[in-house]
Short mmCIF file of C-alpha atoms in Angstrom, two decimals:
data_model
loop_
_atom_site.label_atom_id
_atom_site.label_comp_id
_atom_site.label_asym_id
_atom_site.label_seq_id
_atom_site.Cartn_x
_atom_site.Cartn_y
_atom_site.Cartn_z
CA UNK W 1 -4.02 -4.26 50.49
CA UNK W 2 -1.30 -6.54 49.85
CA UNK W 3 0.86 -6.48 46.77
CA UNK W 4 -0.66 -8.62 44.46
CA UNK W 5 -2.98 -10.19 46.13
CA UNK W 6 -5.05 -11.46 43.64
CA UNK W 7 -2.73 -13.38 41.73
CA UNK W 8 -2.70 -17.07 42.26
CA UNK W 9 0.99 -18.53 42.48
CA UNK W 10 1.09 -19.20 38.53
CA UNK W 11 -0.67 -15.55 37.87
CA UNK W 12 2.79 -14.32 39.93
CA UNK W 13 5.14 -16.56 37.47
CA UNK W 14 3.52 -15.89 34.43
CA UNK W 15 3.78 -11.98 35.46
CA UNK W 16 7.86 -12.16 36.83
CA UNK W 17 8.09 -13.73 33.24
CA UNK W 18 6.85 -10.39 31.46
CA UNK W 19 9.12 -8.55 34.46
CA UNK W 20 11.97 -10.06 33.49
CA UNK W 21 11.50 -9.98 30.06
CA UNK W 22 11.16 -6.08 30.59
CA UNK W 23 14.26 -5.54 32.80
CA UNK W 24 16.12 -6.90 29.34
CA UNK W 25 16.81 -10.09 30.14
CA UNK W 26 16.93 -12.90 27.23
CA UNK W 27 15.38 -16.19 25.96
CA UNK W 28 12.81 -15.90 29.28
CA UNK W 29 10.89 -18.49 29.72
CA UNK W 30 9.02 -20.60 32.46
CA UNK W 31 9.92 -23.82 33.52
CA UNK W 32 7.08 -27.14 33.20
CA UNK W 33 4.54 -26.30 35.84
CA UNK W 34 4.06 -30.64 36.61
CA UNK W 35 7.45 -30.86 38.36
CA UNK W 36 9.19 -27.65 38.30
CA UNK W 37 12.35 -28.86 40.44
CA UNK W 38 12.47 -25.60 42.40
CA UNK W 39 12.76 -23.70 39.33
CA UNK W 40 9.93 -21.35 38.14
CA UNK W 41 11.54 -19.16 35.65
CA UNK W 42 14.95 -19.13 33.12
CA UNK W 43 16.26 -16.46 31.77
CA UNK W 44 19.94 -15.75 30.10
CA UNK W 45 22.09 -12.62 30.63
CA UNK W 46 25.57 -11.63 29.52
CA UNK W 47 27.95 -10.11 31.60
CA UNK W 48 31.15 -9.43 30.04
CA UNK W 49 30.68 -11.11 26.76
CA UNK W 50 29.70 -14.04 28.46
CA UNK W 51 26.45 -15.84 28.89
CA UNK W 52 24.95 -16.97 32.24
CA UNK W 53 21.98 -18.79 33.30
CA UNK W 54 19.63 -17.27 35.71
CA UNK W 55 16.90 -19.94 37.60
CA UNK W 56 14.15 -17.90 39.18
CA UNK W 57 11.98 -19.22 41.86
CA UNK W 58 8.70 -17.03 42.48
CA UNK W 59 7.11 -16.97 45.85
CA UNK W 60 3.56 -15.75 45.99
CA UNK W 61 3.88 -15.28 49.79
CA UNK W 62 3.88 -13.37 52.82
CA UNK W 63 6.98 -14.90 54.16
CA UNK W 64 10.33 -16.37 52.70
CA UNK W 65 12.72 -18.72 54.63
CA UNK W 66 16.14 -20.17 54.06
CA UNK W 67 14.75 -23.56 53.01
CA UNK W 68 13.43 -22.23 49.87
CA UNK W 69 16.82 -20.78 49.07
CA UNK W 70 18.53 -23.62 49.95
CA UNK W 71 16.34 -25.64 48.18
CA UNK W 72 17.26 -22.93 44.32
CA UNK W 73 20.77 -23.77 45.17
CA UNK W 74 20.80 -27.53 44.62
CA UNK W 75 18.25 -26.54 41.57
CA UNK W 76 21.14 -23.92 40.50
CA UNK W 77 23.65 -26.44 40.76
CA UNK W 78 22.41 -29.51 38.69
CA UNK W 79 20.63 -27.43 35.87
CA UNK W 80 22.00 -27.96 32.27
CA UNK W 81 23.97 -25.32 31.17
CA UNK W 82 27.25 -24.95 29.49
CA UNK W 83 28.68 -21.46 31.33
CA UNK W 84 27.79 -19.64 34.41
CA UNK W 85 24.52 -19.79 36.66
CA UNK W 86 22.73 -17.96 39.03
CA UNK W 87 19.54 -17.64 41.05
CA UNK W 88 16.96 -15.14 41.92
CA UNK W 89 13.89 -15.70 45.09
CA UNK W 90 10.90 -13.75 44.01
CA UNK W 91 8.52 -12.80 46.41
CA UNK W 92 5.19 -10.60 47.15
CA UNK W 93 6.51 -10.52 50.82
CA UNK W 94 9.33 -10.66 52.50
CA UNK W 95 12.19 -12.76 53.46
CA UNK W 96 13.23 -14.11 56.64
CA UNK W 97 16.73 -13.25 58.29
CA UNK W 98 18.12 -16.90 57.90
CA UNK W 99 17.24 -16.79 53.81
CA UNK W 100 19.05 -12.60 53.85
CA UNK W 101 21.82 -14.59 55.90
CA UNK W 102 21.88 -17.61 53.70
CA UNK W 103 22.17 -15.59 50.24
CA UNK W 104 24.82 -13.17 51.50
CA UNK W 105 27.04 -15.78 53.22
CA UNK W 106 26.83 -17.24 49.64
CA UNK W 107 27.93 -13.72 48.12
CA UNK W 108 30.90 -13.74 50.32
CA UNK W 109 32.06 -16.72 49.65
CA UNK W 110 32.12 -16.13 45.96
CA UNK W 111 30.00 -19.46 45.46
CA UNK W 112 29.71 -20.64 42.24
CA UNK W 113 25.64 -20.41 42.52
CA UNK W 114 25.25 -16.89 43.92
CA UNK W 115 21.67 -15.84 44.81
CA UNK W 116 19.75 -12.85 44.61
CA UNK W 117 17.02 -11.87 46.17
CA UNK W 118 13.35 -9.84 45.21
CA UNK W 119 11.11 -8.96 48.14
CA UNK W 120 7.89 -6.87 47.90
CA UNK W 121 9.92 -3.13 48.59
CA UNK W 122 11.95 -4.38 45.26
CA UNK W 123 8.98 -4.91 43.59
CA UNK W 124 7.75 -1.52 43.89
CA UNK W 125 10.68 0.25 42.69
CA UNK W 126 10.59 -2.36 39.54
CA UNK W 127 7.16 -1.56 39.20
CA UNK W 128 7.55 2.06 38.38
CA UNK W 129 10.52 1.34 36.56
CA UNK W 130 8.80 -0.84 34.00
CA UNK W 131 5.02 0.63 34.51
CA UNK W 132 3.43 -2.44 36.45
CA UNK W 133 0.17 -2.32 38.07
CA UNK W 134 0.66 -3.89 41.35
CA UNK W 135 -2.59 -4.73 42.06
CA UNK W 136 -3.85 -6.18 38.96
CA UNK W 137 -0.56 -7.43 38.07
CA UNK W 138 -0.81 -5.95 34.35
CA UNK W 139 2.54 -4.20 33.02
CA UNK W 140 0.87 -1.53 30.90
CA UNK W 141 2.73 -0.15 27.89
CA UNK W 142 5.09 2.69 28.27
CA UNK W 143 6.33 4.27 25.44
CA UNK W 144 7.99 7.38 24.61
CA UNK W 145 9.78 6.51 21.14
CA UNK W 146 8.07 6.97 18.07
CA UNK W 147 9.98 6.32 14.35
CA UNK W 148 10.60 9.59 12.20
CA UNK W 149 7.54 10.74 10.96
CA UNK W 150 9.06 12.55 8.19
CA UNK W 151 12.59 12.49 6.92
CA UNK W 152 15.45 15.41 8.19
CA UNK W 153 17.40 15.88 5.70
CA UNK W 154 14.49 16.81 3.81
CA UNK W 155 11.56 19.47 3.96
CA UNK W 156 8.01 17.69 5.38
CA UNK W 157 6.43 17.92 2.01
CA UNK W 158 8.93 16.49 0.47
CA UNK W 159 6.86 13.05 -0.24
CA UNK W 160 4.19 15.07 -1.47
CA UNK W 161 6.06 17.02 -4.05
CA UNK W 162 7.94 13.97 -4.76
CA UNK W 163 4.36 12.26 -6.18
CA UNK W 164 3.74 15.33 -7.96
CA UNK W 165 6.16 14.95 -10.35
CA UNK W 166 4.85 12.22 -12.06
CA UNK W 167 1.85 14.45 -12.63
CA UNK W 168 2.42 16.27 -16.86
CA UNK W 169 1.52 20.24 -16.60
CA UNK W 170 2.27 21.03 -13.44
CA UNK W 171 5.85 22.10 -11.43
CA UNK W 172 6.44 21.45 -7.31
CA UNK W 173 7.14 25.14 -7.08
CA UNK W 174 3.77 25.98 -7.98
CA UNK W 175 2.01 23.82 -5.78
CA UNK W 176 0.25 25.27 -2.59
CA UNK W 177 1.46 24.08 0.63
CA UNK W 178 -0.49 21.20 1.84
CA UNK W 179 -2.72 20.93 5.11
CA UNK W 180 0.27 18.10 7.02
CA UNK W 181 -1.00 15.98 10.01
CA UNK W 182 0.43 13.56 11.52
CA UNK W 183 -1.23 9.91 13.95
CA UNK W 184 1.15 8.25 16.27
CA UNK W 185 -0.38 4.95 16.17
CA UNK W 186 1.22 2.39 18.78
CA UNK W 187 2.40 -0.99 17.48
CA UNK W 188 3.87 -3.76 19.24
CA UNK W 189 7.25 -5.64 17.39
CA UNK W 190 6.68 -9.49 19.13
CA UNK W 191 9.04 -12.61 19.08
CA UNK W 192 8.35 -15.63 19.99
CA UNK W 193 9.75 -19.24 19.96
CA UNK W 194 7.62 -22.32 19.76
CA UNK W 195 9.26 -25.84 20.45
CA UNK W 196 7.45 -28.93 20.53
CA UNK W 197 7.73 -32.23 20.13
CA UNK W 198 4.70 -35.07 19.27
CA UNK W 199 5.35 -38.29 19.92
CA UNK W 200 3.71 -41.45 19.17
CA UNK W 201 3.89 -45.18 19.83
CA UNK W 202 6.27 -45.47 16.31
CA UNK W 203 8.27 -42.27 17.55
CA UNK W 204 8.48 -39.03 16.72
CA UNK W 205 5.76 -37.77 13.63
CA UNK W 206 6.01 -34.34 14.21
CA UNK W 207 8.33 -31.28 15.38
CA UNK W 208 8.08 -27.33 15.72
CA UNK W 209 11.08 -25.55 16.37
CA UNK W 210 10.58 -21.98 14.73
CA UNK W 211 11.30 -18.12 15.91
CA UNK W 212 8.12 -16.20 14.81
CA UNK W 213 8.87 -12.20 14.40
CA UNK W 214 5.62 -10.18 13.44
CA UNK W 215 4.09 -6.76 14.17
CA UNK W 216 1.07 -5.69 15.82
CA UNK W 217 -1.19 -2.75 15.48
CA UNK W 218 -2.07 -2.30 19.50
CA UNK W 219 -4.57 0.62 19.43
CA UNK W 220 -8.22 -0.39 21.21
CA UNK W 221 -9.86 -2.97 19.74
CA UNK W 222 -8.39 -6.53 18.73
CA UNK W 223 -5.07 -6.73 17.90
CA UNK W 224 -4.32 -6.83 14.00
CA UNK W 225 -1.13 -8.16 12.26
CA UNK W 226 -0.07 -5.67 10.09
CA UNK W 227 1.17 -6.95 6.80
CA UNK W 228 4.26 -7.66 5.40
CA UNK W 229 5.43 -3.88 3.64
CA UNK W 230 4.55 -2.08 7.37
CA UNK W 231 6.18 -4.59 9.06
CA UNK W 232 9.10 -4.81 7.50
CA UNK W 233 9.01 -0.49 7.69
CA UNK W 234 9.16 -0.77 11.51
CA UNK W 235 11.34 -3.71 11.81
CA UNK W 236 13.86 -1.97 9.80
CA UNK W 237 14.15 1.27 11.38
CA UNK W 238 13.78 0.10 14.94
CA UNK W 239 17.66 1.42 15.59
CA UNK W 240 16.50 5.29 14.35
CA UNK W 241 13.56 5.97 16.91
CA UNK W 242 13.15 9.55 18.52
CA UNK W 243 11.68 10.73 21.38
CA UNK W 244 7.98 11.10 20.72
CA UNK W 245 8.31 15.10 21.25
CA UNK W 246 4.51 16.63 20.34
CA UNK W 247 5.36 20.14 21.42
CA UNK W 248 8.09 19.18 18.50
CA UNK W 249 5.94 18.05 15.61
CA UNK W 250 3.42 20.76 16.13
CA UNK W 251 5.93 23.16 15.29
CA UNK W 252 6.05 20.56 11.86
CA UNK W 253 2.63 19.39 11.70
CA UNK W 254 -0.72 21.40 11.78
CA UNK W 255 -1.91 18.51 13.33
CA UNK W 256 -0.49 15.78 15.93
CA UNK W 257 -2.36 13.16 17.89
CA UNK W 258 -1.12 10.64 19.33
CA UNK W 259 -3.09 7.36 20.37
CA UNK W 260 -2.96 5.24 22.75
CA UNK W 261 -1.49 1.56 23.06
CA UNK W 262 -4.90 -0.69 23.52
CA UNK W 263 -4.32 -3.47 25.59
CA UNK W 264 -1.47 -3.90 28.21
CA UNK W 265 1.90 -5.90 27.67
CA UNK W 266 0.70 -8.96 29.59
CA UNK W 267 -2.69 -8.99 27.60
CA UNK W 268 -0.87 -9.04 24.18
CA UNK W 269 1.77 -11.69 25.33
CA UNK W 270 -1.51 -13.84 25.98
CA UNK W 271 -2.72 -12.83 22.50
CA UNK W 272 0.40 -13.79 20.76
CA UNK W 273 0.54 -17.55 22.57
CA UNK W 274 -2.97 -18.06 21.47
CA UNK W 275 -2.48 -17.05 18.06
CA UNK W 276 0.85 -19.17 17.74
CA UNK W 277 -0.91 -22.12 19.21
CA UNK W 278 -3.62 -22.17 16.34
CA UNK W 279 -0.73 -20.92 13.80
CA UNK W 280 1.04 -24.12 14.43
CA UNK W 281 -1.91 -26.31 14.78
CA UNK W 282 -2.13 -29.19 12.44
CA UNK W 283 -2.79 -32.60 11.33
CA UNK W 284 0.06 -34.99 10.72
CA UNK W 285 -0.70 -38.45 8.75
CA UNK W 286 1.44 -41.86 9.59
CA UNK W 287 1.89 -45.37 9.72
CA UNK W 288 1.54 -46.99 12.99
CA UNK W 289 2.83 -50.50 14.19
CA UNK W 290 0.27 -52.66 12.61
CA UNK W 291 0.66 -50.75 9.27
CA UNK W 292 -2.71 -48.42 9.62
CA UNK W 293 -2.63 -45.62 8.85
CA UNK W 294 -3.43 -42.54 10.90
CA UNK W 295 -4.56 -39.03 11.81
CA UNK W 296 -3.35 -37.03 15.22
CA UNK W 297 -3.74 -33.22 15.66
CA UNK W 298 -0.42 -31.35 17.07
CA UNK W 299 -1.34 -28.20 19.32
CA UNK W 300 1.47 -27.47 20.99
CA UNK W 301 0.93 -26.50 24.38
CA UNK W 302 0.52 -23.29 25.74
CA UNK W 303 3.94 -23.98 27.82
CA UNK W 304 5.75 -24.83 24.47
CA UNK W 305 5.40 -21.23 23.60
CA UNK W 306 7.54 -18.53 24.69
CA UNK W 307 7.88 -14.99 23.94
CA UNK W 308 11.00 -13.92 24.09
CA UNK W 309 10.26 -9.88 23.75
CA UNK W 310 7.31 -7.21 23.05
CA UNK W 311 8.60 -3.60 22.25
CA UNK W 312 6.89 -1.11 21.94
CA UNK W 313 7.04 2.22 19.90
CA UNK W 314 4.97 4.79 17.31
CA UNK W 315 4.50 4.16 13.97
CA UNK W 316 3.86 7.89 12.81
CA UNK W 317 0.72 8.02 9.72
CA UNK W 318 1.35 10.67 8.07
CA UNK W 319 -1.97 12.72 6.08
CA UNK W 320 -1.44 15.49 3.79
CA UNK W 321 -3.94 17.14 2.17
CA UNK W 322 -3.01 19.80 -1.16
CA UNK W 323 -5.56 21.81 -2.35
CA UNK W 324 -5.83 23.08 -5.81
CA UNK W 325 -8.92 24.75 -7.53
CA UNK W 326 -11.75 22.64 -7.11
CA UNK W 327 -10.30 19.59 -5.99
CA UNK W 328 -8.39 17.92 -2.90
CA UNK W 329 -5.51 15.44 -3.24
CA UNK W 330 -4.92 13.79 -0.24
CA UNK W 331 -1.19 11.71 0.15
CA UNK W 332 -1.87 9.70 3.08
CA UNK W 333 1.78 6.81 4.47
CA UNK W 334 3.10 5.64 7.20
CA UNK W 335 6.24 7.14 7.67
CA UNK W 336 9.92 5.93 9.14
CA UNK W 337 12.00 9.10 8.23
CA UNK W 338 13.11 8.79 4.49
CA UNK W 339 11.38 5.64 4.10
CA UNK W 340 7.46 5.10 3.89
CA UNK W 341 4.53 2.90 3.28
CA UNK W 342 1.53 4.34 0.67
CA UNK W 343 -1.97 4.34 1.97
CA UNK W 344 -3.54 6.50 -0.04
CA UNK W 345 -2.59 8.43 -3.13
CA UNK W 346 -5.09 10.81 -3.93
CA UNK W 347 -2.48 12.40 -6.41
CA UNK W 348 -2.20 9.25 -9.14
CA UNK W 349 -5.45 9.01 -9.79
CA UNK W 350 -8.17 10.18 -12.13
CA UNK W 351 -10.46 12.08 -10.68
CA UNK W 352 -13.48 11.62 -13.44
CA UNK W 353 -13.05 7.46 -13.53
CA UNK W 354 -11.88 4.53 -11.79
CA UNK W 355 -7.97 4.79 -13.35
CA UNK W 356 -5.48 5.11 -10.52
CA UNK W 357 -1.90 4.04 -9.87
CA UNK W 358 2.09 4.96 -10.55
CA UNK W 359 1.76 3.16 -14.09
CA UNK W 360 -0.40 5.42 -15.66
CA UNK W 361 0.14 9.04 -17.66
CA UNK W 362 -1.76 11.64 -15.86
CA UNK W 363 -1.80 15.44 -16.94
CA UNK W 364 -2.86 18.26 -14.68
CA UNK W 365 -6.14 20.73 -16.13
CA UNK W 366 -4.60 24.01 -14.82
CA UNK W 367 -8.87 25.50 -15.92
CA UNK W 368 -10.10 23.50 -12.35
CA UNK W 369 -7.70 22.10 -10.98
CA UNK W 370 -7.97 18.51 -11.95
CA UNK W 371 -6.01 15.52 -12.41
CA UNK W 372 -6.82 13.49 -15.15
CA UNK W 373 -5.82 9.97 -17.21
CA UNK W 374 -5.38 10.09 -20.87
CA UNK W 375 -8.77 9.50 -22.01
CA UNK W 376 -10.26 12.41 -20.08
CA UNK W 377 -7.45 15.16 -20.71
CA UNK W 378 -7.88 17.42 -23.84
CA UNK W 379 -6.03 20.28 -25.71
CA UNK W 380 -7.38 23.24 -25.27
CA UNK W 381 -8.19 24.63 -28.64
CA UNK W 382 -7.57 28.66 -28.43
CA UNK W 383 -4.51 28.36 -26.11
CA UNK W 384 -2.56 24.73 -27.17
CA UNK W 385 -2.95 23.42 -23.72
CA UNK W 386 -4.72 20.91 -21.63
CA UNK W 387 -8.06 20.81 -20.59
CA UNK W 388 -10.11 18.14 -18.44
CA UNK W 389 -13.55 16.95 -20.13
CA UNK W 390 -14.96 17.68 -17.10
CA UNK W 391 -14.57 21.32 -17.22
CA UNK W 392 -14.16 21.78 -21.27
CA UNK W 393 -16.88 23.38 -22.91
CA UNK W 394 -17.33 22.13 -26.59
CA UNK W 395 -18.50 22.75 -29.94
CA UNK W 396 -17.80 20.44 -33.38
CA UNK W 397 -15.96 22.88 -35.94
CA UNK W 398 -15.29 21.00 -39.45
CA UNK W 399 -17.40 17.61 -37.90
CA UNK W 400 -15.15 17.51 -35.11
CA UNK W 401 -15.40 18.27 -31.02
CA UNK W 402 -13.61 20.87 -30.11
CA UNK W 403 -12.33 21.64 -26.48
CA UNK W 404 -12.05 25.19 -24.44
CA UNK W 405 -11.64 26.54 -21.02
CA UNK W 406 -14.89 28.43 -20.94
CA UNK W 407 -17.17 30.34 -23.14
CA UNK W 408 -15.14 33.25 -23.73
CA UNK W 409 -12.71 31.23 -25.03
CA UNK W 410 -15.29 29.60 -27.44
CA UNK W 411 -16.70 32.66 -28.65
CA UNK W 412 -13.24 34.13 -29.39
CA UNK W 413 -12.54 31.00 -31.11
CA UNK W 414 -15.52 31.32 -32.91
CA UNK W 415 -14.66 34.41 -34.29
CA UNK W 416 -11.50 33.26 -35.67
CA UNK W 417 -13.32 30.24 -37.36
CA UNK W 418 -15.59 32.57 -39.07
CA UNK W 419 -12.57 34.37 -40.90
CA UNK W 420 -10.44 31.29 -41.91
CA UNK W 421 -10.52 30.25 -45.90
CA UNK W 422 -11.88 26.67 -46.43
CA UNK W 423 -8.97 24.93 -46.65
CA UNK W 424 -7.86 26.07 -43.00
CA UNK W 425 -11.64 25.22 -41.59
CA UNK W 426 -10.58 21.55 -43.12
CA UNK W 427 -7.54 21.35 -41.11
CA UNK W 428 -9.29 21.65 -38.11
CA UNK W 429 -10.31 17.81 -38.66
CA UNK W 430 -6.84 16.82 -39.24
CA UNK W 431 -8.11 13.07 -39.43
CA UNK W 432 -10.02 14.01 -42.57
CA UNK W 433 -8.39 16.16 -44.27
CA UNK W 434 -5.33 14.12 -44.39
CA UNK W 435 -7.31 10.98 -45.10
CA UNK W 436 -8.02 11.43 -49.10
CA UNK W 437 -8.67 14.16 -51.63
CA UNK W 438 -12.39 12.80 -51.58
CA UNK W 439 -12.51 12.84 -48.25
CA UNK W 440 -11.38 16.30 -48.17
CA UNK W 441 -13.82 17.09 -50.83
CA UNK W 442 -16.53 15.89 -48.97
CA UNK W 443 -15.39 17.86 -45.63
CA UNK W 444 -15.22 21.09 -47.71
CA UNK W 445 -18.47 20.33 -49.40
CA UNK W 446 -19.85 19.76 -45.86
CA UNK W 447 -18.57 22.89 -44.55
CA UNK W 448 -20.73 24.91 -47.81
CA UNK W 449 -23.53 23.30 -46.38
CA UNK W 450 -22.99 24.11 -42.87
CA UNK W 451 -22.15 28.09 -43.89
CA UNK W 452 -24.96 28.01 -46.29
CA UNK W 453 -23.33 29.07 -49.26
CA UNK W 454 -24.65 25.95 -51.69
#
């Protein structure tokens, strides 16, 4: 089978553009397909701290002769570009001795317009370099980076004690160690550049020049935007990637898995120029010649779009689940070493009502376990400290609920209640008794009823 041999000849240059654009060359883009002057692809490198022009020409062939070179050079030499230029011949096949002779005479001669050429052999070594499928002429992601999934300058539970000390009644050095596991989801960091220009009989009515930057979750299924906060989290940490290591983590983690990327590099390139096309779709109002007014749609073509890189890497989500008495608190963020993004805190939150987040007061029941808001935390009555209401057991002493850990606790409270002098059952409805003398009256009346001595 030959290399490539389904492609048609704009398959090949819309593929050399993601090859390119993988090799680490800049600003890559293709050329106007109507008249294409000899020049298929242009791309930018610098060498030396200076910036050159490259002008690809891509031959979906079997054979490549010196008329097609000759024919880049004059394209080479009257192409608009303030600093150095180049050329490249891209080819399925092969090239013919006069082209290899051509292009190395104009090596020797150090021509301004030197020429490089990429046969099929080439192709194949750039191929495993950059993880192209040949034969389908997909570049599939490869990706061995992943950004810190926990921080290492600290310990890996670290985040979770951190949220735990919001939480009243209870100290990190008493919590057990939670269950830690850790998803390397792929995402894809994409920029693109959309220029276009809309033109009517009265001029110009509308323009798009804009640099669009946004990240992609790229695990099967369609791709999804992520939003703003995780963006920004991978954007920002790009530079302090580390080799995605599992033999590593596990020695971290109880758990690693690590997922694949979804679609390949050439499929989300065509996902991103769709999605800027309708992004940048809209309806511009003017004035024509004769003073009407009108209406026109702008899509900028799929040509006017050009993205200019798609890098990959793992966006470790971090899960971590502490157990304590009766109930689980999971801590759940997508991590980037010392820095993170929450998505789920099972720790600020209530666990007998809807009341969750940072901005509330929440006190730990050390009878079950629980974590509780204001109105459902208690004082224990026996032994001063707090209780959850849903673990308390009650009974009203002096008209008034009070709370205990269980019914030992009750009956030894009981007990105590029993010997107290009136005045000290009245205290224990403080609201009362420091209301009014006839309120107090009335409690301590109410109490000779209750103990059925009047």
């Amino acid at each position: 089978m030959a290399v490539l041999d389904d492609l048609s000849g704009f398959e090949f240059e819309d593929l050399m553009e993601d090859v390119f654009r993988n090799l680490g060359y800049e600003n890559v883009r293709q050329a106007e397909r109507t008249a294409d002057e000899g020049r298929d692809v242009i791309m930018e490198e610098i060498v030396d701290g200076t910036r050159r022009a490259i002008i690809v020409e891509c031959k979906h062939t079997g054979t490549v002769g010196r008329p097609v070179v000759q024919k880049l050079h004059s394209a080479i030499a009257t192409f608009d570009f303030d600093g150095p230029k180049r050329g490249m011949v891209a080819t399925t096949g092969r090239f013919t001795n006069p082209a290899e002779e051509y292009a190395d005479r104009l090596q020797r001669n150090d021509d301004p317009y030197p020429i490089e050429l990429i046969d099929g052999e080439d192709l194949r070594e750039i191929a495993d370099e950059i993880g192209l499928d040949l034969y389908n002429g997909r570049i599939e992601i490869l990706c061995d980076e992943t950004l810190r999934p926990y921080d290492p300058a600290a310990d890996v539970d670290a985040p979770v004690q951190e949220a735990f000390r919001d939480i009243e009644n209870i100290e990190a050095a008493d919590l057990p160690v939670p269950h830690s596991q850790v998803t390397f989801r792929p995402v894809v960091a994409i920029t693109a550049d959309t220029n276009s220009v809309f033109e009517t009989s009265v001029g110009v009515i509308h323009r798009i020049n804009d640099r669009t930057q946004f990240v992609v979750h790229a695990e099967r299924g369609h791709p999804k935007v992520a939003d703003d906060e995780v963006a920004t989290l991978v954007t920002e940490n790009f530079h302090a990637t580390v080799p995605l290591d599992t033999g590593q983590f596990t020695e971290v983690f109880d758990d690693v898995d690590e997922r694949r990327f979804g679609q390949t590099q050439t499929e989300y390139k065509e996902w991103a120029v769709d999605r800027l096309q309708d992004y940048h779709t809209t309806t511009v109002t003017y004035t024509g010649d004769n003073n009407v007014t009108y209406n026109k749609t702008c899509e900028p073509n799929l040509s006017d779009i050009s993205v200019q890189s798609i890098e990959p890497v793992y966006l470790p989500e971090v899960r971590q689940t502490t157990e304590i008495l009766e109930y689980s608190y999971p801590y759940e963020y997508y991590s980037a070493g010392p820095s993170r993004v929450t998505l789920e805190d099972g720790i600020h939150r209530c666990v007998h009502c809807e009341t969750s987040g940072v901005d509330e007061t929440y006190t730990y029941c050390p009878n079950c376990g629980a974590i509780a808001c204001d109105t459902h935390i208690k004082t224990e009555r026996l032994e001063g400290e707090p209780v959850c209401t849903g673990c308390a057991v009650t009974e009203r002493f002096a008209l008034k609920r009070k709370y205990f850990y269980d019914e030992e606790n009750l009956d030894a409270f009981r007990k105590e209640y029993a010997e107290m002098p009136l005045h000290e059952k009245a205290m224990e409805n403080k609201l009362l008794a420091g209301g009014s003398v006839v309120a107090t009256l009335l409690l301590v009346v109410g109490l000779l009823v209750i103990g059925g001595i009047i």
